[in-house]
PDB file of C-alpha atoms and ligand atoms in Angstrom:
ATOM      1  CA  MET A   1      21.778 -24.314  -5.627  1.00 65.00           C
ATOM      2  CA  LYS A   2      16.879 -25.151  -4.867  1.00 77.00           C
ATOM      3  CA  ALA A   3      14.990 -25.259  -7.428  1.00 89.00           C
ATOM      4  CA  ALA A   4      13.301 -22.475  -8.563  1.00 91.00           C
ATOM      5  CA  ASN A   5      10.148 -23.986  -7.128  1.00 93.00           C
ATOM      6  CA  GLN A   6      11.467 -25.433  -3.570  1.00 95.00           C
ATOM      7  CA  LEU A   7      12.843 -21.493  -2.743  1.00 97.00           C
ATOM      8  CA  THR A   8       9.591 -19.800  -4.036  1.00 97.00           C
ATOM      9  CA  LYS A   9       7.828 -21.876  -1.366  1.00 97.00           C
ATOM     10  CA  GLU A  10      10.407 -21.276   1.445  1.00 97.00           C
ATOM     11  CA  LEU A  11      10.181 -17.690   0.549  1.00 98.00           C
ATOM     12  CA  LYS A  12       6.981 -17.486   0.595  1.00 97.00           C
ATOM     13  CA  ALA A  13       6.947 -19.206   4.179  1.00 97.00           C
ATOM     14  CA  PHE A  14       9.627 -17.103   5.009  1.00 97.00           C
ATOM     15  CA  ALA A  15       7.697 -14.413   4.533  1.00 96.00           C
ATOM     16  CA  GLN A  16       4.749 -15.316   6.359  1.00 94.00           C
ATOM     17  CA  LYS A  17       6.901 -16.664   9.826  1.00 95.00           C
ATOM     18  CA  GLN A  18       8.010 -11.978   9.702  1.00 93.00           C
ATOM     19  CA  GLU A  19       3.844 -11.743   9.122  1.00 89.00           C
ATOM     20  CA  ILE A  20       4.586 -10.354   5.520  1.00 93.00           C
ATOM     21  CA  ASP A  21       0.860 -11.924   5.391  1.00 85.00           C
ATOM     22  CA  ILE A  22       0.127  -9.342   1.926  1.00 94.00           C
ATOM     23  CA  PHE A  23       2.827 -11.293  -0.205  1.00 97.00           C
ATOM     24  CA  GLY A  24       3.530 -11.511  -4.003  1.00 97.00           C
ATOM     25  CA  ILE A  25       6.360 -12.292  -6.838  1.00 98.00           C
ATOM     26  CA  SER A  26       6.375 -10.834 -10.354  1.00 96.00           C
ATOM     27  CA  GLY A  27       8.248 -11.403 -12.954  1.00 95.00           C
ATOM     28  CA  VAL A  28      10.428  -8.086 -14.448  1.00 94.00           C
ATOM     29  CA  GLU A  29       8.614  -8.823 -18.157  1.00 93.00           C
ATOM     30  CA  ILE A  30       5.997  -7.682 -17.522  1.00 89.00           C
ATOM     31  CA  ILE A  31       7.239  -5.002 -15.358  1.00 91.00           C
ATOM     32  CA  ASN A  32       9.827  -3.750 -18.308  1.00 92.00           C
ATOM     33  CA  ALA A  33       7.281  -3.921 -20.479  1.00 91.00           C
ATOM     34  CA  HIS A  34       5.279  -0.918 -18.848  1.00 88.00           C
ATOM     35  CA  ALA A  35       7.550   0.556 -17.154  1.00 88.00           C
ATOM     36  CA  ARG A  36       9.366   3.895 -18.013  1.00 87.00           C
ATOM     37  CA  LYS A  37      12.556   4.043 -20.645  1.00 90.00           C
ATOM     38  CA  GLY A  38      15.578   4.025 -17.843  1.00 87.00           C
ATOM     39  CA  ARG A  39      13.776   3.067 -15.011  1.00 87.00           C
ATOM     40  CA  ARG A  40      12.522  -0.614 -16.207  1.00 88.00           C
ATOM     41  CA  PRO A  41      13.802  -3.297 -13.840  1.00 89.00           C
ATOM     42  CA  MET A  42      16.532  -3.767 -16.911  1.00 91.00           C
ATOM     43  CA  ASP A  43      17.677  -0.168 -16.947  1.00 91.00           C
ATOM     44  CA  LEU A  44      18.187  -0.703 -13.618  1.00 90.00           C
ATOM     45  CA  TYR A  45      19.281  -3.868 -12.002  1.00 92.00           C
ATOM     46  CA  PRO A  46      19.897  -6.351 -15.224  1.00 93.00           C
ATOM     47  CA  SER A  47      20.561  -8.942 -13.704  1.00 96.00           C
ATOM     48  CA  ALA A  48      16.978  -9.114 -11.795  1.00 95.00           C
ATOM     49  CA  LYS A  49      15.087 -11.453 -12.295  1.00 96.00           C
ATOM     50  CA  SER A  50      11.895 -10.845  -9.898  1.00 95.00           C
ATOM     51  CA  VAL A  51      10.256  -8.167  -7.851  1.00 95.00           C
ATOM     52  CA  LEU A  52       8.911  -8.670  -4.759  1.00 96.00           C
ATOM     53  CA  ILE A  53       5.932  -7.175  -3.769  1.00 96.00           C
ATOM     54  CA  PHE A  54       5.228  -6.715  -0.232  1.00 96.00           C
ATOM     55  CA  GLY A  55       2.561  -4.930   2.352  1.00 94.00           C
ATOM     56  CA  CYS A  56       1.838  -4.083   5.874  1.00 89.00           C
ATOM     57  CA  GLY A  57      -2.013  -4.327   7.264  1.00 89.00           C
ATOM     58  CA  MET A  58      -1.870  -0.691   8.939  1.00 85.00           C
ATOM     59  CA  ALA A  59      -3.287  -1.657  12.517  1.00 80.00           C
ATOM     60  CA  ASP A  60      -5.280   1.823  13.234  1.00 77.00           C
ATOM     61  CA  PRO A  61      -5.671   5.545  12.181  1.00 73.00           C
ATOM     62  CA  PHE A  62      -2.733   6.446  13.259  1.00 72.00           C
ATOM     63  CA  SER A  63      -0.585   3.964  11.582  1.00 75.00           C
ATOM     64  CA  ARG A  64      -1.033   5.533   8.428  1.00 73.00           C
ATOM     65  CA  GLY A  65      -0.357   8.738   9.449  1.00 72.00           C
ATOM     66  CA  TRP A  66       2.916  10.758   9.774  1.00 72.00           C
ATOM     67  CA  VAL A  67       5.255  11.187  12.901  1.00 71.00           C
ATOM     68  CA  TYR A  68       7.601  14.669  13.261  1.00 70.00           C
ATOM     69  CA  ASN A  69      11.338  12.601  13.872  1.00 66.00           C
ATOM     70  CA  GLY A  70      11.643  15.484  16.438  1.00 66.00           C
ATOM     71  CA  LYS A  71      15.151  16.408  14.316  1.00 64.00           C
ATOM     72  CA  GLY A  72      15.401  18.169  10.778  1.00 63.00           C
ATOM     73  CA  GLY A  73      11.573  18.686  10.611  1.00 58.00           C
ATOM     74  CA  ALA A  74      11.469  15.267   8.892  1.00 64.00           C
ATOM     75  CA  TYR A  75       8.032  13.334   9.396  1.00 65.00           C
ATOM     76  CA  PHE A  76       8.139   9.520   8.592  1.00 70.00           C
ATOM     77  CA  SER A  77       5.271   6.691   8.796  1.00 75.00           C
ATOM     78  CA  LEU A  78       5.004   4.028  11.030  1.00 79.00           C
ATOM     79  CA  THR A  79       3.744   1.755   7.721  1.00 83.00           C
ATOM     80  CA  SER A  80       6.570   2.915   6.443  1.00 82.00           C
ATOM     81  CA  SER A  81       9.284   2.128   9.293  1.00 82.00           C
ATOM     82  CA  GLU A  82       7.436  -1.544   9.264  1.00 87.00           C
ATOM     83  CA  LEU A  83       7.670  -2.016   5.898  1.00 89.00           C
ATOM     84  CA  GLU A  84      11.487  -1.485   5.754  1.00 90.00           C
ATOM     85  CA  ASN A  85      12.070  -3.459   8.286  1.00 92.00           C
ATOM     86  CA  ARG A  86      11.072  -6.314   6.770  1.00 94.00           C
ATOM     87  CA  LYS A  87      12.524  -6.014   3.616  1.00 95.00           C
ATOM     88  CA  TRP A  88      16.040  -6.206   5.642  1.00 95.00           C
ATOM     89  CA  LYS A  89      14.755  -9.997   6.177  1.00 97.00           C
ATOM     90  CA  LEU A  90      13.380 -10.276   2.614  1.00 98.00           C
ATOM     91  CA  MET A  91      17.050  -9.092   1.805  1.00 97.00           C
ATOM     92  CA  ALA A  92      18.747 -11.100   4.536  1.00 98.00           C
ATOM     93  CA  PHE A  93      16.569 -14.579   3.415  1.00 98.00           C
ATOM     94  CA  LEU A  94      17.739 -13.459   0.094  1.00 98.00           C
ATOM     95  CA  ARG A  95      21.124 -13.318   0.551  1.00 97.00           C
ATOM     96  CA  LYS A  96      21.508 -16.138   3.132  1.00 97.00           C
ATOM     97  CA  ALA A  97      20.353 -18.588  -0.351  1.00 97.00           C
ATOM     98  CA  GLY A  98      23.325 -17.051  -2.155  1.00 97.00           C
ATOM     99  CA  TYR A  99      21.253 -14.023  -4.220  1.00 97.00           C
ATOM    100  CA  GLN A 100      20.922 -11.021  -4.494  1.00 97.00           C
ATOM    101  CA  SER A 101      18.550  -8.495  -3.670  1.00 96.00           C
ATOM    102  CA  PHE A 102      17.834  -4.638  -5.779  1.00 92.00           C
ATOM    103  CA  GLY A 103      16.321  -1.629  -5.033  1.00 89.00           C
ATOM    104  CA  GLY A 104      13.201  -1.155  -2.037  1.00 86.00           C
ATOM    105  CA  GLU A 105      13.851   2.556  -2.144  1.00 81.00           C
ATOM    106  CA  MET A 106      11.773   4.111   0.447  1.00 76.00           C
ATOM    107  CA  HIS A 107      11.862   8.195  -0.425  1.00 71.00           C
ATOM    108  CA  GLY A 108      12.059   7.660  -4.525  1.00 68.00           C
ATOM    109  CA  GLY A 109      14.350   6.764  -6.956  1.00 71.00           C
ATOM    110  CA  GLY A 110      14.884   4.398  -8.672  1.00 71.00           C
ATOM    111  CA  MET A 111      11.934   1.975  -9.476  1.00 73.00           C
ATOM    112  CA  LEU A 112       9.785   4.215  -7.373  1.00 72.00           C
ATOM    113  CA  GLU A 113      10.090   6.285 -10.128  1.00 75.00           C
ATOM    114  CA  SER A 114       9.455   3.175 -12.655  1.00 75.00           C
ATOM    115  CA  GLY A 115       5.972   5.034 -13.843  1.00 74.00           C
ATOM    116  CA  LEU A 116       4.036   2.284 -12.976  1.00 82.00           C
ATOM    117  CA  ARG A 117       2.137   1.770  -9.376  1.00 88.00           C
ATOM    118  CA  MET A 118       2.713  -1.249  -6.996  1.00 91.00           C
ATOM    119  CA  ALA A 119      -1.339  -1.264  -6.866  1.00 93.00           C
ATOM    120  CA  ASN A 120      -1.291  -2.010  -9.975  1.00 93.00           C
ATOM    121  CA  ILE A 121       1.882  -4.607 -10.269  1.00 94.00           C
ATOM    122  CA  ALA A 122       0.457  -6.624  -7.659  1.00 96.00           C
ATOM    123  CA  GLU A 123      -2.990  -6.304  -8.883  1.00 97.00           C
ATOM    124  CA  SER A 124      -1.392  -7.870 -12.319  1.00 95.00           C
ATOM    125  CA  ILE A 125      -0.475 -10.879 -10.179  1.00 97.00           C
ATOM    126  CA  GLY A 126      -3.210 -11.480  -8.380  1.00 97.00           C
ATOM    127  CA  MET A 127      -3.209  -9.771  -5.232  1.00 97.00           C
ATOM    128  CA  GLY A 128      -6.401  -8.553  -5.563  1.00 98.00           C
ATOM    129  CA  TYR A 129      -7.936  -5.500  -7.703  1.00 98.00           C
ATOM    130  CA  ILE A 130      -8.118  -1.864  -7.303  1.00 97.00           C
ATOM    131  CA  GLY A 131     -11.004  -0.283  -5.920  1.00 97.00           C
ATOM    132  CA  LYS A 132     -12.989   2.910  -7.623  1.00 96.00           C
ATOM    133  CA  SER A 133     -10.276   4.612  -4.567  1.00 95.00           C
ATOM    134  CA  ASN A 134      -7.107   3.384  -6.690  1.00 95.00           C
ATOM    135  CA  LEU A 135      -6.863   1.584  -3.924  1.00 95.00           C
ATOM    136  CA  LEU A 136      -4.995  -1.291  -3.844  1.00 97.00           C
ATOM    137  CA  ILE A 137      -8.398  -3.333  -2.009  1.00 97.00           C
ATOM    138  CA  THR A 138      -7.078  -7.522  -0.821  1.00 97.00           C
ATOM    139  CA  ASP A 139      -9.547  -9.849   0.794  1.00 95.00           C
ATOM    140  CA  LYS A 140      -7.639  -9.510   4.339  1.00 93.00           C
ATOM    141  CA  TYR A 141      -7.452  -5.244   5.155  1.00 93.00           C
ATOM    142  CA  GLY A 142      -9.563  -3.691   1.807  1.00 94.00           C
ATOM    143  CA  PRO A 143      -7.162  -0.643   0.852  1.00 94.00           C
ATOM    144  CA  ARG A 144      -5.820  -0.017   4.342  1.00 91.00           C
ATOM    145  CA  GLN A 145      -2.157  -1.652   3.215  1.00 91.00           C
ATOM    146  CA  ASN A 146       1.207   0.124   2.254  1.00 90.00           C
ATOM    147  CA  LEU A 147       2.890  -1.541  -0.112  1.00 92.00           C
ATOM    148  CA  HIS A 148       6.685  -1.933  -0.643  1.00 91.00           C
ATOM    149  CA  PHE A 149       8.976  -3.828  -2.966  1.00 92.00           C
ATOM    150  CA  LEU A 150      12.758  -5.547  -3.542  1.00 94.00           C
ATOM    151  CA  ALA A 151      13.504  -6.635  -6.767  1.00 94.00           C
ATOM    152  CA  THR A 152      16.182  -9.672  -6.412  1.00 97.00           C
ATOM    153  CA  ASP A 153      18.764 -11.934  -9.366  1.00 97.00           C
ATOM    154  CA  ALA A 154      17.156 -14.998  -7.310  1.00 97.00           C
ATOM    155  CA  PRO A 155      14.851 -17.590  -9.954  1.00 95.00           C
ATOM    156  CA  LEU A 156      11.293 -17.880  -8.547  1.00 97.00           C
ATOM    157  CA  LEU A 157       7.969 -17.938  -9.599  1.00 97.00           C
ATOM    158  CA  PRO A 158       6.301 -15.830 -10.367  1.00 97.00           C
ATOM    159  CA  ASP A 159       2.217 -15.009  -8.986  1.00 97.00           C
ATOM    160  CA  THR A 160       0.056 -15.256 -11.698  1.00 95.00           C
ATOM    161  CA  GLY A 161      -4.620 -15.379 -11.798  1.00 94.00           C
ATOM    162  CA  LYS A 162      -7.106 -12.021 -11.202  1.00 95.00           C
ATOM    163  CA  VAL A 163      -8.720 -10.935  -8.564  1.00 97.00           C
ATOM    164  CA  GLU A 164     -12.519  -9.489 -10.070  1.00 97.00           C
ATOM    165  CA  ASN A 165     -13.460  -6.439  -8.896  1.00 96.00           C
ATOM    166  CA  GLN A 166     -16.096  -6.217  -5.793  1.00 96.00           C
ATOM    167  CA  CYS A 167     -17.192  -2.725  -5.935  1.00 96.00           C
ATOM    168  CA  GLY A 168     -19.826  -3.803  -7.594  1.00 95.00           C
ATOM    169  CA  ASN A 169     -22.410  -0.176  -6.228  1.00 93.00           C
ATOM    170  CA  CYS A 170     -21.048   0.665  -3.421  1.00 93.00           C
ATOM    171  CA  ARG A 171     -20.047   4.457  -4.451  1.00 92.00           C
ATOM    172  CA  VAL A 172     -18.678   4.944  -0.454  1.00 90.00           C
ATOM    173  CA  CYS A 173     -15.097   6.369  -1.007  1.00 92.00           C
ATOM    174  CA  GLN A 174     -17.147   8.239  -3.462  1.00 93.00           C
ATOM    175  CA  THR A 175     -19.168   9.819  -1.239  1.00 90.00           C
ATOM    176  CA  PHE A 176     -16.821  10.610   1.885  1.00 87.00           C
ATOM    177  CA  CYS A 177     -13.646  11.220  -0.626  1.00 90.00           C
ATOM    178  CA  THR A 178     -13.486  15.387   0.396  1.00 86.00           C
ATOM    179  CA  SER A 179     -12.362  15.385  -2.567  1.00 88.00           C
ATOM    180  CA  GLY A 180     -14.493  14.978  -5.861  1.00 91.00           C
ATOM    181  CA  ALA A 181     -11.302  12.915  -6.406  1.00 93.00           C
ATOM    182  CA  ILE A 182     -12.889   9.723  -7.009  1.00 95.00           C
ATOM    183  CA  MET A 183     -15.221  10.769  -9.325  1.00 93.00           C
ATOM    184  CA  GLY A 184     -16.960   6.468  -9.054  1.00 89.00           C
ATOM    185  CA  ASP A 185     -16.161   5.776 -12.548  1.00 87.00           C
ATOM    186  CA  GLY A 186     -13.224   4.341 -12.594  1.00 82.00           C
ATOM    187  CA  TYR A 187     -11.556   7.662 -13.455  1.00 89.00           C
ATOM    188  CA  PHE A 188      -9.513   9.060 -10.497  1.00 90.00           C
ATOM    189  CA  HIS A 189      -8.143  13.235 -10.717  1.00 92.00           C
ATOM    190  CA  ALA A 190      -5.121  12.328  -8.618  1.00 88.00           C
ATOM    191  CA  ARG A 191      -4.610  16.129  -8.230  1.00 88.00           C
ATOM    192  CA  GLN A 192      -7.758  17.398  -6.810  1.00 90.00           C
ATOM    193  CA  CYS A 193      -7.045  14.573  -3.588  1.00 88.00           C
ATOM    194  CA  GLU A 194      -3.162  15.787  -4.064  1.00 84.00           C
ATOM    195  CA  ALA A 195      -4.401  19.398  -3.094  1.00 82.00           C
ATOM    196  CA  VAL A 196      -6.644  18.851  -0.369  1.00 78.00           C
ATOM    197  CA  ILE A 197      -3.967  15.677   1.073  1.00 74.00           C
ATOM    198  CA  ASN A 198      -1.623  18.751   1.516  1.00 68.00           C
ATOM    199  CA  CYS A 199      -3.690  21.465   2.882  1.00 68.00           C
ATOM    200  CA  SER A 200      -2.579  21.168   7.088  1.00 63.00           C
ATOM    201  CA  PRO A 201      -6.344  22.465   7.858  1.00 62.00           C
ATOM    202  CA  ASN A 202      -7.613  19.363   5.891  1.00 60.00           C
ATOM    203  CA  LYS A 203      -5.721  17.488   7.890  1.00 63.00           C
ATOM    204  CA  MET A 204      -8.008  14.514  10.252  1.00 62.00           C
ATOM    205  CA  HIS A 205      -5.040  14.913  13.155  1.00 65.00           C
ATOM    206  CA  HIS A 206      -1.759  17.407  12.788  1.00 67.00           C
ATOM    207  CA  THR A 207       0.093  18.695  15.543  1.00 71.00           C
ATOM    208  CA  ARG A 208       3.263  18.907  15.703  1.00 67.00           C
ATOM    209  CA  TYR A 209       3.849  15.381  16.450  1.00 70.00           C
ATOM    210  CA  VAL A 210       1.252  13.858  14.244  1.00 71.00           C
ATOM    211  CA  ASN A 211      -0.976  13.951  11.849  1.00 68.00           C
ATOM    212  CA  THR A 212      -3.121  11.857   8.894  1.00 69.00           C
ATOM    213  CA  ASP A 213      -3.888  13.043   5.922  1.00 73.00           C
ATOM    214  CA  CYS A 214      -7.845  13.257   4.732  1.00 81.00           C
ATOM    215  CA  ASP A 215      -7.828   8.914   3.723  1.00 82.00           C
ATOM    216  CA  MET A 216     -11.606   9.018   4.147  1.00 84.00           C
ATOM    217  CA  CYS A 217     -11.267   5.817   1.611  1.00 90.00           C
ATOM    218  CA  LEU A 218      -9.182   4.458   3.585  1.00 87.00           C
ATOM    219  CA  ARG A 219     -11.352   4.415   6.568  1.00 83.00           C
ATOM    220  CA  MET A 220     -14.877   4.575   4.981  1.00 85.00           C
ATOM    221  CA  CYS A 221     -14.100   0.760   2.707  1.00 90.00           C
ATOM    222  CA  PRO A 222     -15.713  -1.433   3.792  1.00 88.00           C
ATOM    223  CA  LYS A 223     -13.692  -3.741   2.238  1.00 93.00           C
ATOM    224  CA  GLY A 224     -10.731  -6.341   4.392  1.00 91.00           C
ATOM    225  CA  LYS A 225     -11.591  -8.852   6.806  1.00 85.00           C
ATOM    226  CA  LEU A 226     -10.085  -6.850   9.268  1.00 78.00           C
ATOM    227  CA  GLN A 227     -11.090  -2.966   9.895  1.00 74.00           C
ATOM    228  CA  TRP A 228     -10.209  -0.303  11.941  1.00 68.00           C
ATOM    229  CA  GLU A 229     -12.992  -0.119  15.270  1.00 60.00           C
ATOM    230  CA  LYS A 230     -15.621   1.148  14.236  1.00 63.00           C
ATOM    231  CA  GLU A 231     -15.387   2.949  18.131  1.00 59.00           C
ATOM    232  CA  GLU A 232     -13.188   5.632  16.511  1.00 61.00           C
ATOM    233  CA  ARG A 233     -16.060   6.738  14.634  1.00 64.00           C
ATOM    234  CA  GLN A 234     -18.803   7.204  17.097  1.00 66.00           C
ATOM    235  CA  GLY A 235     -19.441  10.265  18.114  1.00 67.00           C
ATOM    236  CA  THR A 236     -17.317  12.477  15.857  1.00 67.00           C
ATOM    237  CA  TRP A 237     -18.039  13.682  12.142  1.00 66.00           C
ATOM    238  CA  PHE A 238     -17.555  11.106  10.738  1.00 66.00           C
ATOM    239  CA  GLU A 239     -20.702   9.283  12.527  1.00 73.00           C
ATOM    240  CA  LYS A 240     -22.203  11.926  11.868  1.00 72.00           C
ATOM    241  CA  LEU A 241     -21.473  12.171   8.060  1.00 69.00           C
ATOM    242  CA  GLU A 242     -22.691   8.529   8.666  1.00 71.00           C
ATOM    243  CA  LYS A 243     -26.013   9.196   9.030  1.00 75.00           C
ATOM    244  CA  VAL A 244     -26.575  12.047   6.586  1.00 72.00           C
ATOM    245  CA  ASN A 245     -25.030   9.438   4.137  1.00 69.00           C
ATOM    246  CA  LYS A 246     -27.842   6.941   5.189  1.00 74.00           C
ATOM    247  CA  GLY A 247     -30.379   9.478   5.474  1.00 74.00           C
ATOM    248  CA  GLU A 248     -30.925   9.713   9.198  1.00 68.00           C
ATOM    249  CA  ASP A 249     -30.597  12.800  11.340  1.00 56.00           C
ATOM    250  CA  LYS A 250     -27.439  14.175  12.733  1.00 49.00           C
TER     251      LYS A 250
HETATM  252  S1  SF4 B   1      -7.597  11.015   0.665  1.00 77.16           S
HETATM  253 FE1  SF4 B   1      -8.853  11.402   1.145  1.00 77.16          FE
HETATM  254  S2  SF4 B   1      -9.177  13.712  -1.107  1.00 77.16           S
HETATM  255 FE2  SF4 B   1      -8.162  11.859  -1.382  1.00 77.16          FE
HETATM  256  S3  SF4 B   1      -9.045  10.657  -2.843  1.00 77.16           S
HETATM  257 FE3  SF4 B   1      -9.182   9.464  -0.424  1.00 77.16          FE
HETATM  258  S4  SF4 B   1     -11.068  10.203   0.240  1.00 77.16           S
HETATM  259 FE4  SF4 B   1     -10.383  11.878  -1.929  1.00 77.16          FE
HETATM  260  S1  SF4 B   2     -15.933   2.852  -0.976  1.00 77.16           S
HETATM  261 FE1  SF4 B   2     -16.903   0.797  -2.127  1.00 77.16          FE
HETATM  262  S2  SF4 B   2     -16.090   1.518  -4.284  1.00 77.16           S
HETATM  263 FE2  SF4 B   2     -14.398   2.561  -3.073  1.00 77.16          FE
HETATM  264  S3  SF4 B   2     -13.089   0.914  -3.372  1.00 77.16           S
HETATM  265 FE3  SF4 B   2     -14.179   0.633  -1.792  1.00 77.16          FE
HETATM  266  S4  SF4 B   2     -16.083  -0.630  -1.879  1.00 77.16           S
HETATM  267 FE4  SF4 B   2     -14.595   0.236  -3.815  1.00 77.16          FE
END
């Protein structure tokens, strides 16, 4: 059996090869200490030693959106389906190495109801920081990524570290927030946001087949090396809002 440091190194290299470029390992202890009783890894997967937190950057605004599956009226997210695919690859890697994996539910249940957000677990192991928008901000994608998780009994070395909050005086997400949910002092009014995103007329693009929610906090955040195309904003009300924000004429 491989030593923990060798297995960790190989798993990270494998993840990179699978285009899982947001990847971190948390020990179960930290999650056990903060999650809801009955929904902790120790309750759900007693032999698990680590929880992998991994993400996919969103390629464009529509990959954040929800696509109609044409059957039961259900929508699925394109980025989520990419993540599901990556999860299977990680599970196969662990299985070949002689270990089990657990959880990884995509649509509720299990650790998703632990009361802990994956973004906060990611922050606690140095994958990024929680911005004023309450989103995980990473060096590569800013807030434009989705996260997923997988628990395993493999002996892996947990990540540690801290990325300092770099929001500074920026108030872009607060200014463009359509519900007033982002208070700017670190407080995030989740219900207020939900009231807007569950209201179809407020969705950015809404057809029978595709809809994307407000997501101005994703679109407008200046952080992240990989930005969605600026061209998308040109000639639209995004551009007008930006001009108003800068005190220019429409
Ligand atoms: S999705 Fe829209 S309403 Fe919700 S926090 Fe982001 S900007 Fe505000
Ligand atoms: S838009 Fe500005 S304030 Fe909001 S999360 Fe991004 S960097 Fe922070």
